[in-house]
Coordinates of C-alpha atoms and ligand atoms in Angstrom, one line a residue:
X1 CA 4.3 -167.7 -150.6
X2 CA 2.7 -165.9 -153.6
X3 CA 1.9 -163.0 -151.4
X4 CA 5.5 -162.7 -150.3
X5 CA 6.6 -162.7 -153.9
X6 CA 4.1 -160.0 -154.8
X7 CA 5.1 -157.9 -151.8
X8 CA 8.7 -158.4 -152.7
X9 CA 8.1 -157.2 -156.3
X10 CA 6.1 -154.2 -155.1
X11 CA 8.8 -153.1 -152.7
X12 CA 11.4 -153.6 -155.3
X13 CA 9.7 -151.4 -157.9
X14 CA 9.0 -148.7 -155.2
X15 CA 12.6 -148.8 -154.3
X16 CA 13.7 -148.5 -158.0
X17 CA 11.5 -145.5 -158.5
X18 CA 12.9 -143.9 -155.4
X19 CA 16.6 -144.6 -156.4
X20 CA 16.2 -142.4 -159.5
X21 CA 14.8 -140.0 -157.1
X22 CA 12.3 -138.0 -159.0
X23 CA 9.7 -137.0 -156.6
X24 CA 7.5 -135.9 -159.5
X25 CA 3.9 -135.4 -158.7
X26 CA 0.8 -134.2 -160.5
X27 CA 0.5 -130.5 -160.2
X28 CA -2.0 -129.6 -162.8
X29 CA -3.9 -131.0 -165.8
X30 CA -1.5 -133.4 -167.5
X31 CA 1.5 -131.9 -165.7
X32 CA 4.1 -133.5 -163.5
X33 CA 6.2 -131.3 -161.3
X34 CA 9.6 -131.9 -159.6
X35 CA 12.3 -129.9 -157.9
X36 CA 16.0 -130.1 -158.0
X37 CA 18.4 -128.5 -155.5
X38 CA 21.6 -128.1 -157.5
X39 CA 22.7 -124.6 -156.6
X40 CA 19.3 -123.0 -156.0
X41 CA 15.9 -124.7 -156.1
X42 CA 14.6 -125.2 -159.6
X43 CA 11.0 -126.1 -159.9
X44 CA 10.3 -127.9 -163.2
X45 CA 6.9 -128.8 -164.7
X46 CA 6.6 -131.3 -167.6
X47 CA 3.2 -131.0 -169.3
X48 CA 1.6 -132.7 -172.2
X49 CA -0.4 -131.2 -175.2
X50 CA -1.9 -128.1 -173.7
X51 CA -0.2 -125.3 -171.8
X52 CA -1.3 -125.4 -168.2
X53 CA -3.6 -122.6 -167.0
X54 CA -2.8 -123.3 -163.4
X55 CA 0.0 -125.1 -161.5
X56 CA 0.1 -125.7 -157.8
X57 CA 3.9 -125.1 -157.8
X58 CA 6.0 -122.0 -158.4
X59 CA 7.5 -123.2 -161.6
X60 CA 10.5 -121.7 -163.3
X61 CA 11.2 -124.3 -166.0
X62 CA 8.4 -125.5 -168.2
X63 CA 8.8 -128.4 -170.6
X64 CA 5.9 -128.9 -173.0
X65 CA 5.6 -132.2 -174.8
X66 CA 3.4 -133.5 -177.7
X67 CA 2.6 -130.0 -179.0
X68 CA 0.7 -129.9 -182.3
X69 CA 1.7 -128.3 -185.6
X70 CA 0.9 -124.7 -184.9
X71 CA 1.8 -122.7 -181.8
X72 CA -0.9 -120.1 -181.4
X73 CA -0.5 -116.9 -179.5
X74 CA -3.6 -117.6 -177.4
X75 CA -2.4 -121.1 -176.4
X76 CA 0.9 -120.1 -175.0
X77 CA 0.5 -119.6 -171.3
X78 CA 2.5 -119.8 -168.2
X79 CA 1.0 -119.5 -164.8
X80 CA 4.3 -118.5 -163.3
X81 CA 7.4 -116.6 -164.3
X82 CA 9.7 -118.8 -166.3
X83 CA 13.4 -118.8 -166.9
X84 CA 13.5 -121.7 -169.3
X85 CA 10.9 -123.0 -171.7
X86 CA 11.3 -126.2 -173.7
X87 CA 8.8 -127.0 -176.5
X88 CA 8.8 -130.4 -178.0
X89 CA 6.5 -131.7 -180.6
X90 CA 5.8 -131.3 -184.3
X91 CA 5.6 -127.5 -184.3
X92 CA 5.6 -126.3 -187.9
X93 CA 4.5 -122.8 -187.4
X94 CA 4.7 -120.2 -184.7
X95 CA 2.3 -117.3 -184.8
X96 CA 3.6 -113.8 -184.5
X97 CA 3.9 -112.5 -181.0
X98 CA 3.2 -116.0 -179.6
X99 CA 5.7 -115.5 -176.7
X100 CA 4.8 -111.9 -176.0
X101 CA 3.3 -112.5 -172.5
X102 CA 4.2 -111.0 -169.2
X103 CA 5.4 -114.2 -167.5
X104 CA 7.9 -114.8 -170.2
X105 CA 9.5 -111.4 -170.0
X106 CA 12.5 -112.8 -168.1
X107 CA 12.8 -116.0 -170.1
X108 CA 16.5 -116.7 -170.6
X109 CA 16.4 -120.1 -172.4
X110 CA 14.1 -121.1 -175.2
X111 CA 14.5 -124.6 -176.6
X112 CA 12.6 -125.2 -179.9
X113 CA 15.0 -127.9 -181.2
X114 CA 13.7 -131.0 -183.0
X115 CA 10.5 -129.5 -184.4
X116 CA 9.6 -128.8 -188.0
X117 CA 9.5 -125.0 -187.9
X118 CA 9.9 -123.5 -191.4
X119 CA 9.8 -119.7 -191.0
X120 CA 10.9 -117.1 -188.5
X121 CA 9.6 -113.6 -188.8
X122 CA 10.7 -110.4 -187.0
X123 CA 7.7 -110.9 -184.7
X124 CA 8.1 -114.5 -183.9
X125 CA 10.1 -113.9 -180.8
X126 CA 8.9 -110.4 -179.9
X127 CA 8.9 -109.7 -176.2
X128 CA 11.8 -112.1 -175.5
X129 CA 14.3 -109.3 -174.9
X130 CA 16.1 -111.1 -172.2
X131 CA 16.8 -114.4 -174.0
X132 CA 20.3 -115.7 -173.5
X133 CA 20.1 -119.1 -175.2
X134 CA 18.0 -120.0 -178.2
X135 CA 18.0 -123.5 -179.6
X136 CA 16.5 -124.0 -183.1
X137 CA 18.6 -126.9 -184.3
X138 CA 17.0 -129.8 -186.2
X139 CA 14.1 -127.8 -187.8
X140 CA 13.2 -126.9 -191.3
X141 CA 14.0 -123.2 -191.2
X142 CA 14.6 -121.8 -194.6
X143 CA 14.0 -118.1 -193.9
X144 CA 14.9 -115.9 -191.0
X145 CA 13.7 -112.4 -191.6
X146 CA 15.9 -109.5 -190.7
X147 CA 15.0 -108.4 -187.2
X148 CA 14.0 -111.8 -185.9
X149 CA 17.1 -112.1 -183.7
X150 CA 18.9 -108.7 -183.8
X151 CA 16.9 -107.2 -181.0
X152 CA 18.0 -109.9 -178.5
X153 CA 20.9 -107.9 -177.0
X154 CA 21.7 -110.5 -174.4
X155 CA 21.6 -113.6 -176.6
X156 CA 24.9 -115.6 -176.2
X157 CA 24.1 -119.0 -177.6
X158 CA 22.3 -119.7 -180.9
X159 CA 21.9 -123.1 -182.4
X160 CA 20.7 -123.2 -186.0
X161 CA 22.4 -126.4 -187.1
X162 CA 20.5 -128.9 -189.2
X163 CA 18.1 -126.5 -191.0
X164 CA 17.7 -125.4 -194.6
X165 CA 19.3 -121.9 -194.4
X166 CA 21.0 -120.7 -197.6
X167 CA 22.4 -117.6 -196.0
X168 CA 23.8 -116.3 -192.7
X169 CA 21.0 -114.5 -190.9
X170 CA 21.3 -111.1 -189.2
X171 CA 22.5 -111.8 -185.7
X172 CA 22.4 -110.3 -182.3
X173 CA 25.7 -108.3 -181.7
X174 CA 26.6 -110.0 -178.4
X175 CA 26.5 -113.6 -179.7
X176 CA 29.4 -115.8 -178.4
X177 CA 28.5 -119.3 -179.7
X178 CA 26.9 -119.9 -183.1
X179 CA 26.1 -123.2 -184.7
X180 CA 25.2 -123.2 -188.3
X181 CA 26.5 -126.6 -189.4
X182 CA 24.6 -128.8 -191.8
X183 CA 22.6 -126.1 -193.6
X184 CA 22.6 -125.2 -197.3
X185 CA 24.7 -122.1 -197.0
X186 CA 26.4 -121.5 -200.4
X187 CA 28.1 -118.2 -199.7
X188 CA 29.5 -117.1 -196.3
X189 CA 28.5 -113.5 -196.0
X190 CA 28.0 -111.8 -192.7
X191 CA 26.6 -108.7 -194.5
X192 CA 29.0 -106.4 -192.7
X193 CA 27.9 -107.6 -189.2
X194 CA 30.8 -107.3 -186.7
X195 CA 30.5 -110.0 -184.2
X196 CA 33.1 -108.9 -181.7
X197 CA 32.2 -111.4 -179.0
X198 CA 32.0 -114.5 -181.2
X199 CA 34.1 -117.3 -179.7
X200 CA 32.7 -120.4 -181.3
X201 CA 31.5 -120.7 -184.8
X202 CA 30.6 -123.9 -186.6
X203 CA 29.9 -123.6 -190.3
X204 CA 30.8 -127.1 -191.3
X205 CA 28.6 -129.3 -193.5
X206 CA 27.7 -126.5 -195.8
X207 CA 28.3 -126.2 -199.6
X208 CA 30.4 -123.0 -199.9
X209 CA 33.9 -123.4 -201.3
X210 CA 35.5 -120.0 -200.5
X211 CA 35.7 -117.5 -197.7
X212 CA 36.6 -113.9 -198.4
X213 CA 37.8 -111.4 -195.9
X214 CA 35.3 -108.7 -196.9
X215 CA 32.4 -111.0 -196.2
X216 CA 33.7 -112.8 -193.2
X217 CA 34.4 -110.4 -190.4
X218 CA 35.4 -112.3 -187.3
X219 CA 36.2 -110.4 -184.1
X220 CA 39.5 -111.1 -182.5
X221 CA 37.9 -113.2 -179.8
X222 CA 37.2 -116.2 -182.0
X223 CA 38.6 -119.4 -180.4
X224 CA 37.0 -122.3 -182.3
X225 CA 36.2 -122.3 -186.0
X226 CA 34.9 -125.2 -188.1
X227 CA 34.7 -124.8 -191.9
X228 CA 33.6 -127.1 -194.6
X229 CA 32.7 -129.5 -196.2
X230 CA 33.8 -128.3 -199.6
X231 CA 36.4 -125.7 -198.8
X232 CA 38.9 -124.8 -201.5
X233 CA 40.0 -121.3 -200.7
X234 CA 40.2 -119.1 -197.7
X235 CA 41.8 -115.7 -198.1
X236 CA 44.8 -115.6 -195.8
X237 CA 43.7 -112.1 -194.5
X238 CA 40.7 -113.9 -192.8
X239 CA 43.1 -115.0 -190.1
X240 CA 44.8 -111.7 -189.7
X241 CA 43.0 -110.6 -186.6
X242 CA 42.2 -114.0 -185.1
X243 CA 44.8 -113.8 -182.3
X244 CA 43.0 -116.2 -180.0
X245 CA 42.0 -118.9 -182.5
X246 CA 42.9 -122.2 -180.8
X247 CA 41.0 -124.8 -182.7
X248 CA 40.5 -124.9 -186.5
X249 CA 38.8 -127.7 -188.3
X250 CA 38.7 -127.8 -192.1
X251 CA 36.9 -130.2 -194.3
X252 CA 37.0 -130.3 -198.1
X253 CA 37.0 -132.5 -201.1
X254 CA 39.9 -131.2 -203.1
X255 CA 43.3 -129.5 -202.8
X256 CA 43.3 -126.1 -201.2
X257 CA 44.8 -123.0 -202.9
X258 CA 48.5 -122.5 -201.9
X259 CA 47.8 -119.1 -200.3
X260 CA 45.1 -120.8 -198.2
X261 CA 47.7 -123.1 -196.7
X262 CA 50.1 -120.3 -196.2
X263 CA 47.4 -118.4 -194.2
X264 CA 46.7 -121.4 -192.1
X265 CA 50.3 -121.9 -191.3
X266 CA 50.5 -118.3 -190.1
X267 CA 48.0 -118.8 -187.2
X268 CA 50.4 -119.1 -184.3
X269 CA 47.8 -119.3 -181.6
X270 CA 46.5 -122.7 -182.8
X271 CA 46.4 -125.6 -180.4
X272 CA 44.4 -128.1 -182.5
X273 CA 44.4 -128.3 -186.2
X274 CA 42.1 -130.8 -187.9
X275 CA 42.2 -131.4 -191.7
X276 CA 39.6 -133.8 -193.0
X277 CA 39.7 -135.3 -196.5
X278 CA 41.8 -132.5 -198.0
X279 CA 45.1 -133.6 -199.7
X280 CA 48.1 -132.2 -198.0
X281 CA 50.7 -130.0 -199.8
X282 CA 54.4 -131.0 -199.7
X283 CA 55.6 -130.2 -196.2
X284 CA 58.9 -129.3 -194.6
X285 CA 59.9 -128.0 -191.2
X286 CA 59.5 -124.3 -192.2
X287 CA 55.8 -124.7 -192.8
X288 CA 55.0 -125.5 -189.2
X289 CA 57.6 -123.1 -187.8
X290 CA 54.9 -120.6 -186.6
X291 CA 52.8 -123.3 -184.9
X292 CA 54.8 -123.8 -181.7
X293 CA 51.6 -124.0 -179.6
X294 CA 50.1 -126.9 -181.6
X295 CA 49.2 -129.7 -179.2
X296 CA 47.0 -131.8 -181.5
X297 CA 47.4 -132.5 -185.2
X298 CA 44.6 -134.4 -186.8
X299 CA 45.0 -135.4 -190.4
X300 CA 42.1 -137.7 -191.0
X301 CA 40.6 -139.5 -193.9
X302 CA 43.2 -138.3 -196.3
X303 CA 43.7 -140.8 -199.0
X304 CA 46.4 -139.1 -201.1
X305 CA 50.1 -139.5 -200.6
X306 CA 52.1 -136.8 -198.9
X307 CA 55.7 -135.5 -199.4
X308 CA 57.1 -134.8 -196.0
X309 CA 60.7 -133.8 -195.3
X310 CA 62.3 -135.8 -192.5
X311 CA 62.3 -132.9 -190.1
X312 CA 58.8 -131.7 -190.8
X313 CA 57.6 -132.1 -187.1
X314 CA 60.7 -130.7 -185.6
X315 CA 59.2 -127.3 -184.8
X316 CA 56.1 -128.8 -183.2
X317 CA 57.7 -129.0 -179.7
X318 CA 54.4 -129.1 -177.9
X319 CA 52.6 -131.7 -180.0
X320 CA 51.0 -134.3 -177.8
X321 CA 48.4 -135.9 -180.1
X322 CA 48.7 -137.1 -183.7
X323 CA 45.5 -138.5 -185.2
X324 CA 45.9 -140.2 -188.6
X325 CA 42.8 -142.3 -188.6
X326 CA 41.7 -143.3 -192.1
X327 CA 44.9 -141.8 -193.7
X328 CA 46.9 -144.9 -194.7
X329 CA 49.5 -143.1 -196.9
X330 CA 50.4 -140.5 -194.3
X331 CA 50.4 -143.1 -191.5
X332 CA 52.7 -145.5 -193.3
X333 CA 55.0 -142.7 -194.3
X334 CA 55.4 -141.6 -190.7
X335 CA 55.6 -145.1 -189.2
X336 CA 58.2 -146.3 -191.7
X337 CA 60.5 -143.3 -191.2
X338 CA 62.4 -143.5 -188.0
X339 CA 63.7 -140.0 -188.2
X340 CA 60.2 -138.7 -188.4
X341 CA 59.2 -140.8 -185.5
X342 CA 62.1 -139.7 -183.4
X343 CA 61.0 -136.1 -183.8
X344 CA 57.7 -137.2 -182.3
X345 CA 59.2 -138.7 -179.1
X346 CA 57.1 -136.4 -176.9
X347 CA 53.9 -137.7 -178.4
X348 CA 51.4 -139.0 -175.8
X349 CA 48.5 -140.0 -178.1
X350 CA 48.8 -141.7 -181.5
X351 CA 45.7 -142.7 -183.4
X352 CA 46.3 -145.2 -186.2
X353 CA 42.8 -146.4 -186.7
X354 CA 42.1 -147.9 -190.1
X355 CA 45.4 -147.1 -191.7
X356 CA 46.3 -150.6 -193.0
X357 CA 49.3 -151.2 -190.8
X358 CA 50.2 -154.8 -189.9
X359 CA 52.9 -154.5 -187.3
X360 CA 55.4 -152.3 -185.5
X361 CA 59.1 -153.0 -185.4
X362 CA 60.1 -153.4 -181.8
X363 CA 62.8 -150.7 -181.8
X364 CA 60.1 -148.2 -182.7
X365 CA 58.8 -148.5 -179.1
X366 CA 62.1 -146.8 -178.1
X367 CA 61.2 -143.9 -180.4
X368 CA 57.8 -143.4 -178.9
X369 CA 58.8 -143.5 -175.3
X370 CA 56.2 -141.1 -173.9
X371 CA 53.3 -142.7 -175.7
X372 CA 50.6 -143.5 -173.2
X373 CA 47.6 -143.8 -175.5
X374 CA 47.6 -145.8 -178.7
X375 CA 44.8 -146.7 -181.1
X376 CA 45.6 -149.3 -183.8
X377 CA 42.1 -150.6 -184.2
X378 CA 40.5 -151.7 -187.5
X379 CA 43.8 -152.8 -189.0
X380 CA 44.7 -156.3 -190.2
X381 CA 47.4 -157.0 -187.6
X382 CA 50.1 -159.7 -187.9
X383 CA 50.3 -161.1 -184.4
X384 CA 53.9 -162.3 -183.9
X385 CA 57.0 -161.4 -181.8
X386 CA 57.1 -157.9 -183.3
X387 CA 53.9 -157.0 -181.4
X388 CA 55.1 -158.4 -178.1
X389 CA 56.5 -155.1 -176.8
X390 CA 53.2 -153.4 -177.5
X391 CA 51.2 -156.1 -175.7
X392 CA 53.6 -156.0 -172.8
X393 CA 53.3 -152.3 -172.5
X394 CA 49.5 -152.5 -172.3
X395 CA 49.5 -155.4 -169.9
X396 CA 52.0 -153.7 -167.5
X397 CA 49.9 -150.5 -167.6
X398 CA 52.5 -148.3 -169.3
X399 CA 50.2 -147.7 -172.2
X400 CA 46.5 -147.7 -172.9
X401 CA 45.1 -149.3 -176.0
X402 CA 42.0 -147.7 -177.3
X403 CA 39.3 -149.9 -178.8
X404 CA 40.9 -153.3 -177.8
X405 CA 37.9 -155.2 -179.1
X406 CA 38.4 -153.8 -182.6
X407 CA 42.2 -154.4 -182.4
X408 CA 42.2 -157.8 -184.0
X409 CA 44.8 -160.3 -185.3
X410 CA 44.5 -161.2 -189.0
X411 CA 47.5 -163.4 -189.2
X412 CA 48.6 -166.1 -188.4
X413 CA 45.4 -168.1 -189.0
X414 CA 45.5 -169.6 -185.5
X415 CA 44.8 -166.1 -184.0
X416 CA 42.5 -164.9 -186.7
X417 CA 39.7 -162.7 -185.3
X418 CA 41.1 -162.6 -181.8
X419 CA 41.7 -159.3 -180.0
X420 CA 45.5 -158.8 -179.5
X421 CA 44.7 -158.7 -175.8
X422 CA 42.8 -161.9 -175.8
X423 CA 44.4 -164.4 -173.4
X424 CA 44.6 -167.0 -176.2
X425 CA 46.9 -164.5 -177.9
X426 CA 48.8 -163.0 -175.0
X427 CA 49.6 -166.5 -173.4
X428 CA 51.0 -168.1 -176.5
X429 CA 52.3 -165.2 -178.6
X430 CA 56.1 -165.5 -179.1
X431 CA 57.3 -167.8 -176.3
X432 CA 60.0 -166.4 -174.1
X433 CA 63.0 -168.2 -175.6
X434 CA 62.2 -166.9 -179.1
X435 CA 61.6 -163.4 -177.9
X436 CA 64.3 -160.9 -178.7
X437 CA 62.6 -158.4 -176.4
X438 CA 64.2 -158.7 -173.0
X439 CA 61.3 -156.9 -171.3
X440 CA 59.1 -159.8 -172.2
X441 CA 60.6 -161.9 -169.5
X442 CA 59.9 -159.3 -166.8
X443 CA 56.2 -159.2 -166.8
X444 CA 54.9 -160.1 -163.4
X445 CA 52.7 -163.2 -163.5
X446 CA 49.8 -161.4 -161.9
X447 CA 49.6 -159.0 -164.8
X448 CA 49.2 -161.7 -167.3
X449 CA 45.6 -162.4 -166.4
X450 CA 44.5 -159.0 -167.5
X451 CA 42.6 -159.4 -170.8
X452 CA 41.5 -155.9 -171.3
X453 CA 42.4 -152.6 -169.8
X454 CA 40.2 -151.6 -166.9
X455 CA 36.6 -151.2 -168.1
X456 CA 35.3 -147.7 -168.5
X457 CA 33.9 -146.1 -165.4
X458 CA 30.2 -145.8 -166.5
X459 CA 30.2 -149.6 -166.8
X460 CA 31.7 -149.9 -163.4
X461 CA 29.2 -147.6 -161.7
X462 CA 26.4 -149.5 -163.5
X463 CA 27.8 -152.7 -162.0
X464 CA 28.1 -151.3 -158.5
X465 CA 24.5 -149.9 -158.8
X466 CA 23.2 -153.3 -159.8
X467 CA 25.0 -154.9 -156.9
X468 CA 23.4 -152.4 -154.5
X469 CA 20.0 -153.2 -156.1
X470 CA 20.5 -156.9 -155.6
X471 CA 21.7 -156.5 -152.1
X472 CA 18.7 -154.3 -151.1
X473 CA 16.3 -156.7 -152.9
X474 CA 17.8 -159.6 -151.0
X475 CA 17.6 -157.9 -147.6
X476 CA 14.0 -156.8 -148.3
X477 CA 13.2 -160.5 -149.1
X478 CA 14.8 -161.6 -145.9
X479 CA 12.8 -159.0 -143.9
X480 CA 9.5 -160.1 -145.6
X481 CA 10.2 -163.8 -145.0
X482 CA 11.0 -163.0 -141.3
X483 CA 7.7 -161.1 -140.9
X484 CA 5.8 -163.9 -142.6
X485 CA 7.5 -166.5 -140.3
X486 CA 6.6 -164.5 -137.2
X487 CA 3.0 -164.2 -138.4
X488 CA 2.8 -167.9 -139.0
X489 CA 4.3 -168.7 -135.6
X490 CA 2.0 -166.2 -134.0
X491 CA -1.1 -167.9 -135.7
X492 CA 0.0 -171.4 -134.7
X493 CA 0.5 -170.2 -131.2
X494 CA -3.0 -168.7 -131.1
X495 CA -4.6 -171.8 -132.6
X496 CA -3.0 -173.8 -129.9
Ligands
NAG501 C1 8.0 -118.0 -156.6 O1 9.4 -117.9 -156.8 C2 9.9 -116.6 -156.8 C3 11.4 -116.7 -157.1 O2 11.8 -117.9 -157.5 C4 9.7 -115.9 -155.5 O3 10.2 -114.6 -155.6 C5 8.2 -115.9 -155.2 O4 8.0 -115.4 -153.9 C6 7.7 -117.3 -155.3 N1 6.2 -117.3 -155.1 C7 5.5 -118.2 -154.4 C8 4.0 -118.1 -154.4 O5 6.1 -119.1 -153.8
NAG502 C1 12.4 -109.9 -164.3 O1 13.6 -109.8 -163.5 C2 13.7 -108.6 -162.8 C3 15.0 -108.6 -162.0 O2 15.6 -109.8 -162.0 C4 12.5 -108.4 -161.9 O3 12.6 -107.1 -161.2 C5 11.2 -108.4 -162.7 O4 10.1 -108.4 -161.9 C6 11.1 -109.7 -163.5 N1 10.0 -109.7 -164.4 C7 9.2 -110.7 -164.7 C8 8.1 -110.5 -165.5 O5 9.5 -111.8 -164.3
NAG503 C1 17.0 -134.0 -181.2 O1 17.2 -135.0 -182.1 C2 18.5 -135.5 -182.1 C3 18.6 -136.6 -183.2 O2 17.6 -136.6 -184.0 C4 18.9 -136.0 -180.7 O3 20.3 -136.5 -180.8 C5 18.8 -134.9 -179.7 O4 19.1 -135.4 -178.4 C6 17.4 -134.3 -179.8 N1 17.3 -133.2 -178.9 C7 16.3 -133.0 -178.0 C8 16.4 -131.8 -177.2 O5 15.4 -133.8 -177.9
NAG504 C1 18.9 -105.7 -191.3 O1 18.9 -105.1 -190.0 C2 20.1 -104.4 -189.7 C3 20.0 -104.0 -188.2 O2 18.9 -104.5 -187.6 C4 20.4 -103.3 -190.6 O3 21.6 -102.7 -190.3 C5 20.4 -103.9 -192.0 O4 20.6 -102.9 -193.0 C6 19.2 -104.7 -192.3 N1 19.4 -105.3 -193.6 C7 18.4 -105.4 -194.5 C8 18.7 -106.1 -195.8 O5 17.3 -105.1 -194.3
NAG505 C1 26.7 -106.7 -174.9 O1 27.4 -107.1 -173.8 C2 28.1 -106.0 -173.1 C3 28.8 -106.6 -172.0 O2 29.2 -107.9 -172.2 C4 27.0 -105.1 -172.6 O3 27.7 -104.0 -172.0 C5 26.2 -104.6 -173.8 O4 25.2 -103.7 -173.3 C6 25.6 -105.7 -174.5 N1 24.9 -105.2 -175.7 C7 23.6 -105.3 -175.8 C8 23.0 -104.8 -177.1 O5 22.9 -105.7 -174.9
NAG506 C1 56.3 -124.7 -197.1 O1 57.5 -124.0 -196.9 C2 58.3 -123.8 -198.1 C3 59.5 -123.0 -197.8 O2 60.4 -123.7 -197.0 C4 57.4 -123.0 -199.1 O3 58.1 -122.9 -200.3 C5 56.1 -123.7 -199.3 O4 55.3 -122.9 -200.2 C6 55.4 -123.9 -198.0 N1 54.2 -124.7 -198.3 C7 53.0 -124.2 -197.9 C8 51.9 -125.1 -198.2 O5 52.9 -123.2 -197.3
NAG507 C1 58.4 -137.6 -171.6 O1 57.5 -137.1 -170.5 C2 58.3 -136.6 -169.4 C3 57.3 -136.3 -168.3 O2 56.0 -136.0 -168.9 C4 59.2 -135.5 -169.8 O3 59.9 -135.1 -168.7 C5 60.1 -135.9 -170.9 O4 60.8 -134.8 -171.3 C6 59.3 -136.5 -172.1 N1 60.2 -137.0 -173.1 C7 60.2 -136.5 -174.3 C8 61.2 -137.2 -175.2 O5 59.5 -135.6 -174.6
NAG508 C1 65.2 -150.8 -186.0 O1 65.3 -152.1 -186.5 C2 65.4 -152.1 -188.0 C3 65.4 -153.6 -188.4 O2 64.3 -154.2 -187.8 C4 66.7 -151.5 -188.4 O3 66.9 -151.5 -189.8 C5 66.8 -150.1 -187.8 O4 68.1 -149.5 -188.1 C6 66.5 -150.0 -186.3 N1 66.4 -148.6 -185.9 C7 67.0 -148.2 -184.8 C8 66.8 -146.8 -184.5 O5 67.5 -148.9 -184.0

């Protein structure tokens, strides 16, 4: 019997290894190689400590792990022509010309993220003229010499987020995506560089407070821009040529200059506007009148009060998402003003996370007819008849509630700490005869057993995977037991 159990375990582990199908095999000193067949065959080697001098496969992607502190020119080696090189370790320094070798001439992706590199010189990347993507995020880079990057005419993507840069480096002219968030940049100055192909720029999490047109020359292809986190002033002219800007995110600590708001309200290509922490100016319908393409308005973590005229959202005819998480004053102002709500009747998503609301009046459901996605988590909810309509909508599948486990009753005491979709709440909340909401009587009995909206798909696929494992394990066991039985019968028969 012990043997059977052992065999069973062995087979199981073999099976598990095969399911994650990584036919990795030793292909050199401390190297594992594998192939994937997505679109074309990609041969990948994962090696530890030292660059391989020889590999049995024709490798195009090399991943080096556990590299030491200094990357010396003589150590870098690739036995075959690479398209992607990924260097992980504690690299602090890269010697000049380290990558200047024949087999790296066509390298298109170099990943140096999560090391401790401090300095990049004009010779660090020499030879890598064909690089398209360079990842240097999560390092300690303070200085990037002029000429370090400018010669890479094909570079599209550059990640420099989470470093110690104090200035914007000289950049390759064809760059399309640039991440510079979480550095120590105090003045945003592009030194006259004209980045006509730039589409995506993230400058958030830096300490500058103003942006001037003369120093900030964006081409007219910019689509996404994140600025912050201490922004006070942006010259309106900065947005003069940004005809394709679709997403703008601003984070600050204090009120913006009035001209800055005026400039922002002029950007009529915007589809998503995110304002974080910045107090809002008094708003009326004229302020949003140029923003007819706006689909998502996110006013988050704003603690100050706001003066909004009743028709402020009237011009935002395409608005689908309103996110007010962490902004209690704004949220309460909007929720308590039916006229405001009625101008939002086309809204599909409403986020009211952590805004201190306790309930909704039931006739407000009529005002938000098209709402299909609601988040009221992290509030102290009063679970009584007034929430019945909401629970019914979720149970009958007309609306999805985000974060149901954090959507919790605070009152009455008998429901304290229960999710509003907990069966103990949904079964007993507001018995039918007391309910003023006629819809409440129409819920099909079957629907009442739903506690939570359908679980997310990753969980489901996990579950079905586990079921397959169990089924296969069980059938393997049956086969093994059958074989053992046959052997025993055979032995008995021979002894006789
Ligand atoms: C290695 O791969 C390249 C292209 O991926 C191909 O041109 C070359 O013939 C291959 N060499 C060997 C030895 O398989
Ligand atoms: C680089 O790519 C070009 C064309 O794709 C090819 O002709 C050349 O041999 C390659 N060079 C190296 C060093 O891989
Ligand atoms: C780098 O580190 C960050 C967090 O420290 C992690 O989220 C990220 O996945 C890492 N990247 C790589 C390529 O290992
Ligand atoms: C940096 O390099 C660019 C072009 O490579 C050049 O136009 C510019 O003047 C240089 N700046 C400095 C400060 O050396
Ligand atoms: C930039 O890209 C364009 C096409 O997208 C190309 O014609 C041009 O040569 C590139 N510039 C450099 C310096 O490679
Ligand atoms: C909003 O519009 C009014 C005119 O109706 C204007 O006086 C005010 O300055 C605008 N506010 C902002 C922040 O642009
Ligand atoms: C609600 O959505 C439907 C279909 O998506 C649309 O036809 C209708 O006009 C919307 N109602 C409002 C008030 O926007
Ligand atoms: C909604 O109900 C409140 C009382 O709960 C009432 O004051 C208000 O006029 C009603 N609004 C509409 C649009 O029916």
